[in-house]
Amino acid sequence: MLRLITDFDGPIIDVSERYYRVYQFCLEKTRRPNQLVQKLPKGEFWQLKRSRVPEKQIALNSGLDETQAQEFAQLRRQTVHTEAYFNYDILAPGAVDALLKIQQAGIDLAVMTMRRVRELDYAFKKYDLGRFFPENRCYCLSNDYIKTRDIEDKPLLMARALKELPPATDTWMVGDTEADITAAKNYGIKVMAVESGIRDRIQLELYHPDLIIKDLGAAVDLLLKPM
């Protein structure tokens, strides 16, 4: 049996608008009355995020001072995963077609994400994605889980998945961050990194995935390619 374990944000969901809206909100909330700030265009902002430029530096680039930059970064952490902003997430182009191809090919499919249960359920209901992922193929954080860092938390999800899932003859992971690559590599799982998410190719290369590809559709095409 061939198994594909996919991350959610990046391969399936485009979070760029949510992150940009939160950036705009935090910039507006942090600046002083009448203070001139330089709101970055979305493309420039998203490239900074994909290059792993720290939140504080993004705030400084936008015209805030050092103290404000710290406030900005803290407010952003408190805001980015709140319910009001999840509405800005959209489906990544071609993601549903890719999921349909996986389903039709009989590939065993699981999702592994740093979203909490309520956050994953929200997106499942909004975009009818639960049809691709039975409950016993969903690995996410409990609603009361205290996060540390994704690169530490995600391997714990992978350990749980490998303990619970039935054996597979071949397994691949698809993700868009260093946490996905690390979680796979820690357990000898082959990993494809997609460029459709929150890390650019330069950042992905630092963690040496087996392959770097465009998106989930490209991953599925590779898996279905006759050997």
PDB file of C-alpha atoms in Angstrom:
ATOM      1  CA  MET A   1       0.000   0.000   0.000  1.00  0.00           C
ATOM      2  CA  LEU A   2       1.245   3.461  -0.970  1.00  0.00           C
ATOM      3  CA  ARG A   3       0.664   6.174   1.653  1.00  0.00           C
ATOM      4  CA  LEU A   4       0.839   9.954   1.348  1.00  0.00           C
ATOM      5  CA  ILE A   5       0.969  12.078   4.491  1.00  0.00           C
ATOM      6  CA  THR A   6       0.329  15.721   3.649  1.00  0.00           C
ATOM      7  CA  ASP A   7       0.590  18.932   5.582  1.00  0.00           C
ATOM      8  CA  PHE A   8      -2.533  21.103   5.411  1.00  0.00           C
ATOM      9  CA  ASP A   9      -1.478  24.763   5.211  1.00  0.00           C
ATOM     10  CA  GLY A  10       0.716  25.185   2.138  1.00  0.00           C
ATOM     11  CA  PRO A  11      -0.077  22.075   0.097  1.00  0.00           C
ATOM     12  CA  ILE A  12      -3.887  22.334   0.501  1.00  0.00           C
ATOM     13  CA  ILE A  13      -4.656  25.781   1.949  1.00  0.00           C
ATOM     14  CA  ASP A  14      -3.189  29.151   0.925  1.00  0.00           C
ATOM     15  CA  VAL A  15      -2.719  31.190   4.130  1.00  0.00           C
ATOM     16  CA  SER A  16      -1.072  34.237   2.545  1.00  0.00           C
ATOM     17  CA  GLU A  17      -4.130  36.498   2.743  1.00  0.00           C
ATOM     18  CA  ARG A  18      -4.716  35.648   6.418  1.00  0.00           C
ATOM     19  CA  TYR A  19      -1.124  36.453   7.268  1.00  0.00           C
ATOM     20  CA  TYR A  20      -1.249  39.701   5.306  1.00  0.00           C
ATOM     21  CA  ARG A  21      -4.508  40.822   6.935  1.00  0.00           C
ATOM     22  CA  VAL A  22      -3.013  40.139  10.360  1.00  0.00           C
ATOM     23  CA  TYR A  23       0.096  42.106   9.380  1.00  0.00           C
ATOM     24  CA  GLN A  24      -2.081  45.080   8.370  1.00  0.00           C
ATOM     25  CA  PHE A  25      -4.084  44.866  11.607  1.00  0.00           C
ATOM     26  CA  CYS A  26      -0.974  44.669  13.811  1.00  0.00           C
ATOM     27  CA  LEU A  27       0.691  47.559  11.975  1.00  0.00           C
ATOM     28  CA  GLU A  28      -2.390  49.745  12.433  1.00  0.00           C
ATOM     29  CA  LYS A  29      -2.779  48.785  16.100  1.00  0.00           C
ATOM     30  CA  THR A  30       0.873  49.339  16.955  1.00  0.00           C
ATOM     31  CA  ARG A  31       1.587  52.645  15.224  1.00  0.00           C
ATOM     32  CA  ARG A  32       1.114  55.884  17.141  1.00  0.00           C
ATOM     33  CA  PRO A  33      -1.603  58.364  16.086  1.00  0.00           C
ATOM     34  CA  ASN A  34      -0.357  60.350  13.077  1.00  0.00           C
ATOM     35  CA  GLN A  35       2.802  58.204  12.837  1.00  0.00           C
ATOM     36  CA  LEU A  36       3.794  57.626   9.228  1.00  0.00           C
ATOM     37  CA  VAL A  37       4.308  53.944   8.468  1.00  0.00           C
ATOM     38  CA  GLN A  38       5.065  52.126   5.227  1.00  0.00           C
ATOM     39  CA  LYS A  39       2.558  49.321   4.671  1.00  0.00           C
ATOM     40  CA  LEU A  40       4.306  46.699   2.558  1.00  0.00           C
ATOM     41  CA  PRO A  41       2.530  45.399  -0.562  1.00  0.00           C
ATOM     42  CA  LYS A  42       1.285  41.849  -0.127  1.00  0.00           C
ATOM     43  CA  GLY A  43       3.841  40.362  -2.530  1.00  0.00           C
ATOM     44  CA  GLU A  44       6.770  41.956  -0.702  1.00  0.00           C
ATOM     45  CA  PHE A  45       5.376  40.991   2.707  1.00  0.00           C
ATOM     46  CA  TRP A  46       4.814  37.371   1.665  1.00  0.00           C
ATOM     47  CA  GLN A  47       8.294  37.043   0.227  1.00  0.00           C
ATOM     48  CA  LEU A  48       9.738  38.263   3.536  1.00  0.00           C
ATOM     49  CA  LYS A  49       7.673  35.611   5.340  1.00  0.00           C
ATOM     50  CA  ARG A  50       8.777  32.918   2.887  1.00  0.00           C
ATOM     51  CA  SER A  51      12.408  33.942   3.433  1.00  0.00           C
ATOM     52  CA  ARG A  52      11.921  33.592   7.212  1.00  0.00           C
ATOM     53  CA  VAL A  53      12.567  37.270   7.932  1.00  0.00           C
ATOM     54  CA  PRO A  54      11.641  37.746  11.640  1.00  0.00           C
ATOM     55  CA  GLU A  55       8.407  39.529  12.559  1.00  0.00           C
ATOM     56  CA  LYS A  56      10.349  42.275  14.307  1.00  0.00           C
ATOM     57  CA  GLN A  57      12.312  43.011  11.146  1.00  0.00           C
ATOM     58  CA  ILE A  58       9.113  43.139   9.080  1.00  0.00           C
ATOM     59  CA  ALA A  59       7.782  45.677  11.597  1.00  0.00           C
ATOM     60  CA  LEU A  60      10.978  47.747  11.365  1.00  0.00           C
ATOM     61  CA  ASN A  61      10.815  47.626   7.564  1.00  0.00           C
ATOM     62  CA  SER A  62       7.294  49.023   7.876  1.00  0.00           C
ATOM     63  CA  GLY A  63       8.406  52.086   9.843  1.00  0.00           C
ATOM     64  CA  LEU A  64       7.864  51.030  13.448  1.00  0.00           C
ATOM     65  CA  ASP A  65      10.555  51.619  16.074  1.00  0.00           C
ATOM     66  CA  GLU A  66      12.282  48.930  18.144  1.00  0.00           C
ATOM     67  CA  THR A  67       9.782  48.981  21.019  1.00  0.00           C
ATOM     68  CA  GLN A  68       6.841  48.984  18.651  1.00  0.00           C
ATOM     69  CA  ALA A  69       8.390  46.134  16.677  1.00  0.00           C
ATOM     70  CA  GLN A  70       8.374  43.972  19.808  1.00  0.00           C
ATOM     71  CA  GLU A  71       4.728  44.878  20.470  1.00  0.00           C
ATOM     72  CA  PHE A  72       3.907  44.136  16.827  1.00  0.00           C
ATOM     73  CA  ALA A  73       5.502  40.679  17.002  1.00  0.00           C
ATOM     74  CA  GLN A  74       3.664  39.809  20.216  1.00  0.00           C
ATOM     75  CA  LEU A  75       0.305  41.014  18.877  1.00  0.00           C
ATOM     76  CA  ARG A  76       0.849  39.079  15.674  1.00  0.00           C
ATOM     77  CA  ARG A  77       1.454  35.837  17.627  1.00  0.00           C
ATOM     78  CA  GLN A  78      -1.755  36.426  19.585  1.00  0.00           C
ATOM     79  CA  THR A  79      -3.822  37.205  16.471  1.00  0.00           C
ATOM     80  CA  VAL A  80      -2.711  35.055  13.536  1.00  0.00           C
ATOM     81  CA  HIS A  81      -4.508  31.883  14.659  1.00  0.00           C
ATOM     82  CA  THR A  82      -7.722  33.516  15.870  1.00  0.00           C
ATOM     83  CA  GLU A  83     -11.083  32.520  14.431  1.00  0.00           C
ATOM     84  CA  ALA A  84     -11.822  35.875  12.810  1.00  0.00           C
ATOM     85  CA  TYR A  85      -8.829  35.570  10.484  1.00  0.00           C
ATOM     86  CA  PHE A  86      -9.179  31.943   9.380  1.00  0.00           C
ATOM     87  CA  ASN A  87     -11.941  33.134   7.064  1.00  0.00           C
ATOM     88  CA  TYR A  88      -9.252  34.645   4.800  1.00  0.00           C
ATOM     89  CA  ASP A  89      -7.691  31.260   4.021  1.00  0.00           C
ATOM     90  CA  ILE A  90      -8.439  29.899   0.560  1.00  0.00           C
ATOM     91  CA  LEU A  91      -7.846  26.613  -1.241  1.00  0.00           C
ATOM     92  CA  ALA A  92      -4.438  26.342  -2.897  1.00  0.00           C
ATOM     93  CA  PRO A  93      -4.823  26.193  -6.707  1.00  0.00           C
ATOM     94  CA  GLY A  94      -5.260  22.606  -7.896  1.00  0.00           C
ATOM     95  CA  ALA A  95      -5.371  21.159  -4.371  1.00  0.00           C
ATOM     96  CA  VAL A  96      -8.827  19.571  -4.622  1.00  0.00           C
ATOM     97  CA  ASP A  97      -8.027  18.070  -8.040  1.00  0.00           C
ATOM     98  CA  ALA A  98      -4.885  16.563  -6.529  1.00  0.00           C
ATOM     99  CA  LEU A  99      -6.848  15.119  -3.591  1.00  0.00           C
ATOM    100  CA  LEU A 100      -9.379  13.613  -5.992  1.00  0.00           C
ATOM    101  CA  LYS A 101      -6.568  11.970  -7.979  1.00  0.00           C
ATOM    102  CA  ILE A 102      -5.135  10.499  -4.756  1.00  0.00           C
ATOM    103  CA  GLN A 103      -8.550   9.154  -3.766  1.00  0.00           C
ATOM    104  CA  GLN A 104      -9.228   7.677  -7.207  1.00  0.00           C
ATOM    105  CA  ALA A 105      -5.801   6.012  -7.283  1.00  0.00           C
ATOM    106  CA  GLY A 106      -6.470   4.286  -3.951  1.00  0.00           C
ATOM    107  CA  ILE A 107      -3.492   5.900  -2.217  1.00  0.00           C
ATOM    108  CA  ASP A 108      -3.807   5.855   1.577  1.00  0.00           C
ATOM    109  CA  LEU A 109      -4.051   9.541   2.526  1.00  0.00           C
ATOM    110  CA  ALA A 110      -3.456  11.199   5.895  1.00  0.00           C
ATOM    111  CA  VAL A 111      -3.196  14.837   6.950  1.00  0.00           C
ATOM    112  CA  MET A 112      -0.675  16.074   9.518  1.00  0.00           C
ATOM    113  CA  THR A 113      -0.951  19.676  10.627  1.00  0.00           C
ATOM    114  CA  MET A 114      -0.089  22.108  13.394  1.00  0.00           C
ATOM    115  CA  ARG A 115      -3.699  23.309  13.328  1.00  0.00           C
ATOM    116  CA  ARG A 116      -5.804  22.582  16.367  1.00  0.00           C
ATOM    117  CA  VAL A 117      -8.876  20.339  16.023  1.00  0.00           C
ATOM    118  CA  ARG A 118     -11.302  23.294  15.823  1.00  0.00           C
ATOM    119  CA  GLU A 119      -9.127  25.042  13.216  1.00  0.00           C
ATOM    120  CA  LEU A 120      -8.936  21.949  11.022  1.00  0.00           C
ATOM    121  CA  ASP A 121     -12.664  21.260  11.421  1.00  0.00           C
ATOM    122  CA  TYR A 122     -13.450  24.835  10.357  1.00  0.00           C
ATOM    123  CA  ALA A 123     -11.560  24.435   7.070  1.00  0.00           C
ATOM    124  CA  PHE A 124     -12.919  20.910   6.492  1.00  0.00           C
ATOM    125  CA  LYS A 125     -16.482  22.216   6.755  1.00  0.00           C
ATOM    126  CA  LYS A 126     -15.886  25.379   4.733  1.00  0.00           C
ATOM    127  CA  TYR A 127     -14.297  23.559   1.789  1.00  0.00           C
ATOM    128  CA  ASP A 128     -15.830  20.070   2.159  1.00  0.00           C
ATOM    129  CA  LEU A 129     -12.409  18.515   2.726  1.00  0.00           C
ATOM    130  CA  GLY A 130     -13.486  15.962   5.321  1.00  0.00           C
ATOM    131  CA  ARG A 131     -14.485  13.652   2.452  1.00  0.00           C
ATOM    132  CA  PHE A 132     -10.775  13.085   1.781  1.00  0.00           C
ATOM    133  CA  PHE A 133      -9.670  12.518   5.375  1.00  0.00           C
ATOM    134  CA  PRO A 134     -11.455  10.044   7.667  1.00  0.00           C
ATOM    135  CA  GLU A 135     -11.037  10.763  11.371  1.00  0.00           C
ATOM    136  CA  ASN A 136      -8.421   8.009  11.742  1.00  0.00           C
ATOM    137  CA  ARG A 137      -6.266   9.728   9.095  1.00  0.00           C
ATOM    138  CA  CYS A 138      -6.210  13.175  10.752  1.00  0.00           C
ATOM    139  CA  TYR A 139      -3.247  14.184  12.891  1.00  0.00           C
ATOM    140  CA  CYS A 140      -3.498  17.629  14.445  1.00  0.00           C
ATOM    141  CA  LEU A 141      -3.150  19.339  17.831  1.00  0.00           C
ATOM    142  CA  SER A 142      -5.786  19.137  20.544  1.00  0.00           C
ATOM    143  CA  ASN A 143      -7.597  22.394  21.268  1.00  0.00           C
ATOM    144  CA  ASP A 144      -5.774  22.796  24.601  1.00  0.00           C
ATOM    145  CA  TYR A 145      -2.301  21.746  23.383  1.00  0.00           C
ATOM    146  CA  ILE A 146       0.450  24.132  24.490  1.00  0.00           C
ATOM    147  CA  LYS A 147       2.665  24.656  21.455  1.00  0.00           C
ATOM    148  CA  THR A 148       6.451  24.879  21.670  1.00  0.00           C
ATOM    149  CA  ARG A 149       7.952  25.117  18.183  1.00  0.00           C
ATOM    150  CA  ASP A 150       6.608  23.448  15.044  1.00  0.00           C
ATOM    151  CA  ILE A 151       9.966  21.811  14.415  1.00  0.00           C
ATOM    152  CA  GLU A 152       9.636  20.085  17.814  1.00  0.00           C
ATOM    153  CA  ASP A 153       5.871  19.489  17.863  1.00  0.00           C
ATOM    154  CA  LYS A 154       5.447  18.044  14.376  1.00  0.00           C
ATOM    155  CA  PRO A 155       7.803  15.078  14.880  1.00  0.00           C
ATOM    156  CA  LEU A 156       5.632  14.128  17.882  1.00  0.00           C
ATOM    157  CA  LEU A 157       2.614  13.956  15.553  1.00  0.00           C
ATOM    158  CA  MET A 158       4.621  11.831  13.130  1.00  0.00           C
ATOM    159  CA  ALA A 159       5.595   9.420  15.928  1.00  0.00           C
ATOM    160  CA  ARG A 160       1.931   9.064  16.885  1.00  0.00           C
ATOM    161  CA  ALA A 161       0.865   8.517  13.263  1.00  0.00           C
ATOM    162  CA  LEU A 162       3.458   5.826  12.621  1.00  0.00           C
ATOM    163  CA  LYS A 163       2.382   4.031  15.800  1.00  0.00           C
ATOM    164  CA  GLU A 164      -1.334   4.134  14.924  1.00  0.00           C
ATOM    165  CA  LEU A 165      -1.481   3.759  11.133  1.00  0.00           C
ATOM    166  CA  PRO A 166      -1.463   0.295   9.533  1.00  0.00           C
ATOM    167  CA  PRO A 167       1.770  -0.689   7.770  1.00  0.00           C
ATOM    168  CA  ALA A 168       2.405   0.698   4.274  1.00  0.00           C
ATOM    169  CA  THR A 169       4.825  -0.599   1.667  1.00  0.00           C
ATOM    170  CA  ASP A 170       5.853   2.945   0.706  1.00  0.00           C
ATOM    171  CA  THR A 171       5.261   6.292   2.451  1.00  0.00           C
ATOM    172  CA  TRP A 172       5.832   9.879   1.368  1.00  0.00           C
ATOM    173  CA  MET A 173       5.382  13.143   3.255  1.00  0.00           C
ATOM    174  CA  VAL A 174       4.437  16.397   1.504  1.00  0.00           C
ATOM    175  CA  GLY A 175       4.932  19.708   3.304  1.00  0.00           C
ATOM    176  CA  ASP A 176       6.073  23.288   2.976  1.00  0.00           C
ATOM    177  CA  THR A 177       8.260  23.912   6.036  1.00  0.00           C
ATOM    178  CA  GLU A 178      11.342  22.758   7.891  1.00  0.00           C
ATOM    179  CA  ALA A 179       9.005  21.142  10.464  1.00  0.00           C
ATOM    180  CA  ASP A 180       7.538  18.838   7.816  1.00  0.00           C
ATOM    181  CA  ILE A 181      10.964  17.884   6.477  1.00  0.00           C
ATOM    182  CA  THR A 182      12.343  17.252   9.975  1.00  0.00           C
ATOM    183  CA  ALA A 183       9.316  15.204  11.048  1.00  0.00           C
ATOM    184  CA  ALA A 184       9.701  12.957   8.002  1.00  0.00           C
ATOM    185  CA  LYS A 185      13.476  12.612   8.127  1.00  0.00           C
ATOM    186  CA  ASN A 186      13.472  11.768  11.854  1.00  0.00           C
ATOM    187  CA  TYR A 187      11.518   8.614  11.027  1.00  0.00           C
ATOM    188  CA  GLY A 188      13.027   7.667   7.686  1.00  0.00           C
ATOM    189  CA  ILE A 189      10.037   8.881   5.651  1.00  0.00           C
ATOM    190  CA  LYS A 190      10.718  10.262   2.170  1.00  0.00           C
ATOM    191  CA  VAL A 191       9.676  13.887   1.870  1.00  0.00           C
ATOM    192  CA  MET A 192       8.675  16.234  -0.948  1.00  0.00           C
ATOM    193  CA  ALA A 193       8.755  19.948  -0.115  1.00  0.00           C
ATOM    194  CA  VAL A 194       6.319  22.177  -2.005  1.00  0.00           C
ATOM    195  CA  GLU A 195       6.990  25.756  -3.062  1.00  0.00           C
ATOM    196  CA  SER A 196       3.311  26.672  -2.709  1.00  0.00           C
ATOM    197  CA  GLY A 197       3.572  27.505   0.984  1.00  0.00           C
ATOM    198  CA  ILE A 198       5.305  29.660   3.567  1.00  0.00           C
ATOM    199  CA  ARG A 199       8.937  28.818   2.693  1.00  0.00           C
ATOM    200  CA  ASP A 200      10.821  29.643  -0.467  1.00  0.00           C
ATOM    201  CA  ARG A 201      13.128  27.233  -2.239  1.00  0.00           C
ATOM    202  CA  ILE A 202      16.274  28.583  -0.557  1.00  0.00           C
ATOM    203  CA  GLN A 203      14.818  27.914   2.898  1.00  0.00           C
ATOM    204  CA  LEU A 204      13.584  24.456   1.930  1.00  0.00           C
ATOM    205  CA  GLU A 205      16.969  23.461   0.500  1.00  0.00           C
ATOM    206  CA  LEU A 206      18.606  24.078   3.900  1.00  0.00           C
ATOM    207  CA  TYR A 207      16.765  21.034   5.290  1.00  0.00           C
ATOM    208  CA  HIS A 208      17.535  18.667   2.393  1.00  0.00           C
ATOM    209  CA  PRO A 209      14.165  17.185   1.429  1.00  0.00           C
ATOM    210  CA  ASP A 210      14.271  14.329  -1.081  1.00  0.00           C
ATOM    211  CA  LEU A 211      12.572  16.540  -3.672  1.00  0.00           C
ATOM    212  CA  ILE A 212      11.423  20.149  -4.023  1.00  0.00           C
ATOM    213  CA  ILE A 213       8.373  20.510  -6.249  1.00  0.00           C
ATOM    214  CA  LYS A 214       5.829  23.146  -7.225  1.00  0.00           C
ATOM    215  CA  ASP A 215       2.725  22.006  -5.332  1.00  0.00           C
ATOM    216  CA  LEU A 216       0.568  19.077  -4.215  1.00  0.00           C
ATOM    217  CA  GLY A 217      -0.520  18.413  -7.799  1.00  0.00           C
ATOM    218  CA  ALA A 218       3.107  17.913  -8.847  1.00  0.00           C
ATOM    219  CA  ALA A 219       3.605  15.562  -5.887  1.00  0.00           C
ATOM    220  CA  VAL A 220       0.639  13.430  -6.931  1.00  0.00           C
ATOM    221  CA  ASP A 221       1.773  13.348 -10.556  1.00  0.00           C
ATOM    222  CA  LEU A 222       5.162  12.023  -9.410  1.00  0.00           C
ATOM    223  CA  LEU A 223       3.601   9.359  -7.223  1.00  0.00           C
ATOM    224  CA  LEU A 224       1.315   8.196 -10.032  1.00  0.00           C
ATOM    225  CA  LYS A 225       4.030   8.212 -12.688  1.00  0.00           C
ATOM    226  CA  PRO A 226       4.706   4.676 -13.970  1.00  0.00           C
ATOM    227  CA  MET A 227       8.022   3.363 -12.746  1.00  0.00           C
TER     228      MET A 227
END
